[in-house]
PDB file of N, CA and C in Angstrom:
ATOM      1  N   MET A  10       0.849  -1.168   0.000  1.00  0.00           N
ATOM      2  CA  MET A  10       0.000   0.000   0.000  1.00  0.00           C
ATOM      3  C   MET A  10       0.902   1.240   0.000  1.00  0.00           C
ATOM      4  N   THR A  11       0.603   2.173  -0.876  1.00  0.00           N
ATOM      5  CA  THR A  11       1.412   3.384  -0.962  1.00  0.00           C
ATOM      6  C   THR A  11       1.066   4.322   0.196  1.00  0.00           C
ATOM      7  N   GLU A  12       1.926   5.299   0.404  1.00  0.00           N
ATOM      8  CA  GLU A  12       1.684   6.269   1.473  1.00  0.00           C
ATOM      9  C   GLU A  12       0.375   7.020   1.237  1.00  0.00           C
ATOM     10  N   ARG A  13       0.113   7.341  -0.016  1.00  0.00           N
ATOM     11  CA  ARG A  13      -1.132   8.050  -0.348  1.00  0.00           C
ATOM     12  C   ARG A  13      -2.350   7.188  -0.024  1.00  0.00           C
ATOM     13  N   GLN A  14      -2.283   5.910  -0.347  1.00  0.00           N
ATOM     14  CA  GLN A  14      -3.387   4.998  -0.039  1.00  0.00           C
ATOM     15  C   GLN A  14      -3.582   4.867   1.471  1.00  0.00           C
ATOM     16  N   GLU A  15      -2.468   4.851   2.207  1.00  0.00           N
ATOM     17  CA  GLU A  15      -2.556   4.772   3.664  1.00  0.00           C
ATOM     18  C   GLU A  15      -3.237   6.009   4.231  1.00  0.00           C
ATOM     19  N   LYS A  16      -2.895   7.184   3.683  1.00  0.00           N
ATOM     20  CA  LYS A  16      -3.517   8.427   4.150  1.00  0.00           C
ATOM     21  C   LYS A  16      -5.011   8.439   3.844  1.00  0.00           C
ATOM     22  N   LEU A  17      -5.393   7.985   2.656  1.00  0.00           N
ATOM     23  CA  LEU A  17      -6.812   7.930   2.297  1.00  0.00           C
ATOM     24  C   LEU A  17      -7.571   6.975   3.217  1.00  0.00           C
ATOM     25  N   LYS A  18      -6.951   5.856   3.535  1.00  0.00           N
ATOM     26  CA  LYS A  18      -7.572   4.886   4.435  1.00  0.00           C
ATOM     27  C   LYS A  18      -7.736   5.488   5.831  1.00  0.00           C
ATOM     28  N   ALA A  19      -6.721   6.234   6.281  1.00  0.00           N
ATOM     29  CA  ALA A  19      -6.793   6.882   7.590  1.00  0.00           C
ATOM     30  C   ALA A  19      -7.919   7.915   7.618  1.00  0.00           C
ATOM     31  N   LEU A  20      -8.084   8.666   6.538  1.00  0.00           N
ATOM     32  CA  LEU A  20      -9.170   9.645   6.472  1.00  0.00           C
ATOM     33  C   LEU A  20     -10.534   8.960   6.532  1.00  0.00           C
ATOM     34  N   GLU A  21     -10.662   7.821   5.874  1.00  0.00           N
ATOM     35  CA  GLU A  21     -11.910   7.057   5.943  1.00  0.00           C
ATOM     36  C   GLU A  21     -12.202   6.640   7.382  1.00  0.00           C
ATOM     37  N   LEU A  22     -11.154   6.197   8.074  1.00  0.00           N
ATOM     38  CA  LEU A  22     -11.314   5.775   9.461  1.00  0.00           C
ATOM     39  C   LEU A  22     -11.696   6.949  10.352  1.00  0.00           C
ATOM     40  N   LEU A  23     -11.074   8.103  10.129  1.00  0.00           N
ATOM     41  CA  LEU A  23     -11.380   9.276  10.943  1.00  0.00           C
ATOM     42  C   LEU A  23     -12.849   9.662  10.841  1.00  0.00           C
ATOM     43  N   GLN A  24     -13.424   9.529   9.666  1.00  0.00           N
ATOM     44  CA  GLN A  24     -14.842   9.846   9.490  1.00  0.00           C
ATOM     45  C   GLN A  24     -15.711   8.945  10.364  1.00  0.00           C
ATOM     46  N   GLN A  25     -15.285   7.718  10.551  1.00  0.00           N
ATOM     47  CA  GLN A  25     -16.052   6.778  11.372  1.00  0.00           C
ATOM     48  C   GLN A  25     -15.936   7.101  12.859  1.00  0.00           C
ATOM     49  N   LEU A  26     -14.895   7.852  13.239  1.00  0.00           N
ATOM     50  CA  LEU A  26     -14.692   8.192  14.647  1.00  0.00           C
ATOM     51  C   LEU A  26     -15.429   9.466  15.055  1.00  0.00           C
ATOM     52  N   GLN A  27     -15.994  10.174  14.087  1.00  0.00           N
ATOM     53  CA  GLN A  27     -16.709  11.409  14.397  1.00  0.00           C
ATOM     54  C   GLN A  27     -17.852  11.115  15.363  1.00  0.00           C
ATOM     55  N   GLY A  28     -17.997  11.984  16.332  1.00  0.00           N
ATOM     56  CA  GLY A  28     -19.070  11.827  17.309  1.00  0.00           C
ATOM     57  C   GLY A  28     -18.642  11.082  18.559  1.00  0.00           C
ATOM     58  N   LEU A  29     -17.457  10.480  18.528  1.00  0.00           N
ATOM     59  CA  LEU A  29     -16.963   9.790  19.717  1.00  0.00           C
ATOM     60  C   LEU A  29     -16.243  10.773  20.629  1.00  0.00           C
ATOM     61  N   SER A  30     -16.241  10.472  21.917  1.00  0.00           N
ATOM     62  CA  SER A  30     -15.488  11.299  22.861  1.00  0.00           C
ATOM     63  C   SER A  30     -13.998  10.990  22.718  1.00  0.00           C
ATOM     64  N   ILE A  31     -13.176  11.849  23.283  1.00  0.00           N
ATOM     65  CA  ILE A  31     -11.720  11.640  23.250  1.00  0.00           C
ATOM     66  C   ILE A  31     -11.372  10.293  23.883  1.00  0.00           C
ATOM     67  N   ASN A  32     -11.991   9.991  25.014  1.00  0.00           N
ATOM     68  CA  ASN A  32     -11.696   8.722  25.688  1.00  0.00           C
ATOM     69  C   ASN A  32     -12.118   7.522  24.848  1.00  0.00           C
ATOM     70  N   GLU A  33     -13.233   7.646  24.139  1.00  0.00           N
ATOM     71  CA  GLU A  33     -13.666   6.554  23.266  1.00  0.00           C
ATOM     72  C   GLU A  33     -12.691   6.368  22.105  1.00  0.00           C
ATOM     73  N   ILE A  34     -12.212   7.470  21.546  1.00  0.00           N
ATOM     74  CA  ILE A  34     -11.230   7.387  20.457  1.00  0.00           C
ATOM     75  C   ILE A  34      -9.934   6.772  20.965  1.00  0.00           C
ATOM     76  N   LYS A  35      -9.513   7.170  22.169  1.00  0.00           N
ATOM     77  CA  LYS A  35      -8.307   6.583  22.760  1.00  0.00           C
ATOM     78  C   LYS A  35      -8.481   5.077  22.943  1.00  0.00           C
ATOM     79  N   ALA A  36      -9.662   4.652  23.362  1.00  0.00           N
ATOM     80  CA  ALA A  36      -9.926   3.224  23.552  1.00  0.00           C
ATOM     81  C   ALA A  36      -9.848   2.480  22.217  1.00  0.00           C
ATOM     82  N   VAL A  37     -10.403   3.073  21.165  1.00  0.00           N
ATOM     83  CA  VAL A  37     -10.340   2.455  19.836  1.00  0.00           C
ATOM     84  C   VAL A  37      -8.891   2.326  19.390  1.00  0.00           C
ATOM     85  N   LEU A  38      -8.106   3.394  19.566  1.00  0.00           N
ATOM     86  CA  LEU A  38      -6.700   3.362  19.159  1.00  0.00           C
ATOM     87  C   LEU A  38      -5.907   2.349  19.982  1.00  0.00           C
ATOM     88  N   HIS A  39      -6.218   2.267  21.270  1.00  0.00           N
ATOM     89  CA  HIS A  39      -5.541   1.293  22.132  1.00  0.00           C
ATOM     90  C   HIS A  39      -5.854  -0.129  21.660  1.00  0.00           C
ATOM     91  N   TRP A  40      -7.117  -0.392  21.340  1.00  0.00           N
ATOM     92  CA  TRP A  40      -7.510  -1.706  20.840  1.00  0.00           C
ATOM     93  C   TRP A  40      -6.783  -2.015  19.529  1.00  0.00           C
ATOM     94  N   ALA A  41      -6.724  -1.026  18.626  1.00  0.00           N
ATOM     95  CA  ALA A  41      -6.063  -1.225  17.330  1.00  0.00           C
ATOM     96  C   ALA A  41      -4.581  -1.522  17.527  1.00  0.00           C
ATOM     97  N   GLU A  42      -3.951  -0.808  18.450  1.00  0.00           N
ATOM     98  CA  GLU A  42      -2.527  -1.035  18.725  1.00  0.00           C
ATOM     99  C   GLU A  42      -2.301  -2.454  19.251  1.00  0.00           C
ATOM    100  N   ALA A  43      -3.162  -2.906  20.154  1.00  0.00           N
ATOM    101  CA  ALA A  43      -3.042  -4.260  20.700  1.00  0.00           C
ATOM    102  C   ALA A  43      -3.269  -5.301  19.607  1.00  0.00           C
ATOM    103  N   TYR A  44      -4.229  -5.044  18.725  1.00  0.00           N
ATOM    104  CA  TYR A  44      -4.518  -5.959  17.624  1.00  0.00           C
ATOM    105  C   TYR A  44      -3.306  -6.089  16.708  1.00  0.00           C
ATOM    106  N   VAL A  45      -2.703  -4.958  16.355  1.00  0.00           N
ATOM    107  CA  VAL A  45      -1.531  -4.968  15.473  1.00  0.00           C
ATOM    108  C   VAL A  45      -0.378  -5.701  16.144  1.00  0.00           C
ATOM    109  N   SER A  46      -0.183  -5.446  17.429  1.00  0.00           N
ATOM    110  CA  SER A  46       0.891  -6.108  18.166  1.00  0.00           C
ATOM    111  C   SER A  46       0.693  -7.625  18.166  1.00  0.00           C
ATOM    112  N   ASP A  47      -0.534  -8.067  18.440  1.00  0.00           N
ATOM    113  CA  ASP A  47      -0.825  -9.504  18.431  1.00  0.00           C
ATOM    114  C   ASP A  47      -0.630 -10.089  17.039  1.00  0.00           C
ATOM    115  N   TYR A  48      -1.056  -9.364  16.019  1.00  0.00           N
ATOM    116  CA  TYR A  48      -0.925  -9.835  14.640  1.00  0.00           C
ATOM    117  C   TYR A  48       0.549  -9.987  14.279  1.00  0.00           C
ATOM    118  N   GLN A  49       1.377  -9.002  14.685  1.00  0.00           N
ATOM    119  CA  GLN A  49       2.812  -9.076  14.398  1.00  0.00           C
ATOM    120  C   GLN A  49       3.434 -10.270  15.109  1.00  0.00           C
ATOM    121  N   LYS A  50       3.033 -10.514  16.360  1.00  0.00           N
ATOM    122  CA  LYS A  50       3.550 -11.670  17.095  1.00  0.00           C
ATOM    123  C   LYS A  50       3.153 -12.964  16.393  1.00  0.00           C
ATOM    124  N   PHE A  51       1.916 -13.024  15.908  1.00  0.00           N
ATOM    125  CA  PHE A  51       1.428 -14.198  15.190  1.00  0.00           C
ATOM    126  C   PHE A  51       2.247 -14.423  13.929  1.00  0.00           C
ATOM    127  N   GLU A  52       2.515 -13.351  13.168  1.00  0.00           N
ATOM    128  CA  GLU A  52       3.299 -13.462  11.937  1.00  0.00           C
ATOM    129  C   GLU A  52       4.720 -13.923  12.243  1.00  0.00           C
ATOM    130  N   ILE A  53       5.325 -13.370  13.289  1.00  0.00           N
ATOM    131  CA  ILE A  53       6.686 -13.758  13.672  1.00  0.00           C
ATOM    132  C   ILE A  53       6.707 -15.224  14.088  1.00  0.00           C
ATOM    133  N   SER A  54       5.708 -15.652  14.862  1.00  0.00           N
ATOM    134  CA  SER A  54       5.629 -17.057  15.284  1.00  0.00           C
ATOM    135  C   SER A  54       5.523 -17.981  14.082  1.00  0.00           C
ATOM    136  N   ASN A  55       4.705 -17.605  13.114  1.00  0.00           N
ATOM    137  CA  ASN A  55       4.566 -18.425  11.907  1.00  0.00           C
ATOM    138  C   ASN A  55       5.879 -18.524  11.149  1.00  0.00           C
ATOM    139  N   GLU A  56       6.620 -17.423  11.075  1.00  0.00           N
ATOM    140  CA  GLU A  56       7.915 -17.430  10.393  1.00  0.00           C
ATOM    141  C   GLU A  56       8.893 -18.353  11.113  1.00  0.00           C
ATOM    142  N   ILE A  57       8.902 -18.295  12.432  1.00  0.00           N
ATOM    143  CA  ILE A  57       9.810 -19.141  13.214  1.00  0.00           C
ATOM    144  C   ILE A  57       9.462 -20.612  13.013  1.00  0.00           C
ATOM    145  N   ILE A  58       8.175 -20.935  13.090  1.00  0.00           N
ATOM    146  CA  ILE A  58       7.739 -22.325  12.897  1.00  0.00           C
ATOM    147  C   ILE A  58       8.100 -22.806  11.501  1.00  0.00           C
ATOM    148  N   SER A  59       7.854 -21.974  10.509  1.00  0.00           N
ATOM    149  CA  SER A  59       8.178 -22.339   9.129  1.00  0.00           C
ATOM    150  C   SER A  59       9.676 -22.587   8.972  1.00  0.00           C
ATOM    151  N   HIS A  60      10.477 -21.712   9.571  1.00  0.00           N
ATOM    152  CA  HIS A  60      11.929 -21.854   9.487  1.00  0.00           C
ATOM    153  C   HIS A  60      12.379 -23.135  10.193  1.00  0.00           C
ATOM    154  N   GLN A  61      11.792 -23.420  11.357  1.00  0.00           N
ATOM    155  CA  GLN A  61      12.147 -24.638  12.085  1.00  0.00           C
ATOM    156  C   GLN A  61      11.804 -25.880  11.267  1.00  0.00           C
ATOM    157  N   GLU A  62      10.655 -25.851  10.603  1.00  0.00           N
ATOM    158  CA  GLU A  62      10.257 -26.994   9.776  1.00  0.00           C
ATOM    159  C   GLU A  62      11.211 -27.177   8.600  1.00  0.00           C
ATOM    160  N   GLU A  63      11.662 -26.075   8.017  1.00  0.00           N
ATOM    161  CA  GLU A  63      12.626 -26.154   6.917  1.00  0.00           C
ATOM    162  C   GLU A  63      13.943 -26.751   7.401  1.00  0.00           C
ATOM    163  N   LEU A  64      14.400 -26.305   8.573  1.00  0.00           N
ATOM    164  CA  LEU A  64      15.643 -26.840   9.134  1.00  0.00           C
ATOM    165  C   LEU A  64      15.513 -28.333   9.414  1.00  0.00           C
ATOM    166  N   LYS A  65      14.404 -28.726  10.029  1.00  0.00           N
ATOM    167  CA  LYS A  65      14.185 -30.134  10.339  1.00  0.00           C
ATOM    168  C   LYS A  65      14.156 -30.961   9.056  1.00  0.00           C
ATOM    169  N   SER A  66      13.481 -30.452   8.054  1.00  0.00           N
ATOM    170  CA  SER A  66      13.386 -31.158   6.776  1.00  0.00           C
ATOM    171  C   SER A  66      14.765 -31.325   6.138  1.00  0.00           C
ATOM    172  N   SER A  67      15.567 -30.280   6.188  1.00  0.00           N
ATOM    173  CA  SER A  67      16.897 -30.369   5.578  1.00  0.00           C
ATOM    174  C   SER A  67      17.808 -31.291   6.383  1.00  0.00           C
ATOM    175  N   LEU A  68      17.648 -31.323   7.704  1.00  0.00           N
ATOM    176  CA  LEU A  68      18.448 -32.232   8.529  1.00  0.00           C
ATOM    177  C   LEU A  68      18.029 -33.683   8.310  1.00  0.00           C
ATOM    178  N   ASP A  69      16.736 -33.901   8.122  1.00  0.00           N
ATOM    179  CA  ASP A  69      16.238 -35.259   7.877  1.00  0.00           C
ATOM    180  C   ASP A  69      16.753 -35.822   6.559  1.00  0.00           C
ATOM    181  N   SER A  70      16.992 -34.949   5.605  1.00  0.00           N
ATOM    182  CA  SER A  70      17.443 -35.419   4.289  1.00  0.00           C
ATOM    183  C   SER A  70      18.943 -35.686   4.249  1.00  0.00           C
ATOM    184  N   VAL A  71      19.649 -35.364   5.322  1.00  0.00           N
ATOM    185  CA  VAL A  71      21.106 -35.575   5.359  1.00  0.00           C
ATOM    186  C   VAL A  71      21.439 -36.968   5.773  1.00  0.00           C
TER     187      VAL A  71
END
């Protein structure tokens, strides 16, 4: 996604936050941050597992 596309997506999201209080917006952002953090951990875990399986496979073939 290009920087311009990211900005357009952010503007779309901001429109959905209209009418919320500051604390409600902070809660949404906190939830989004936690979601991204969990997603990144999940992706890293998958990479590690995949790498371990590749290593095991290559060792088994020796």
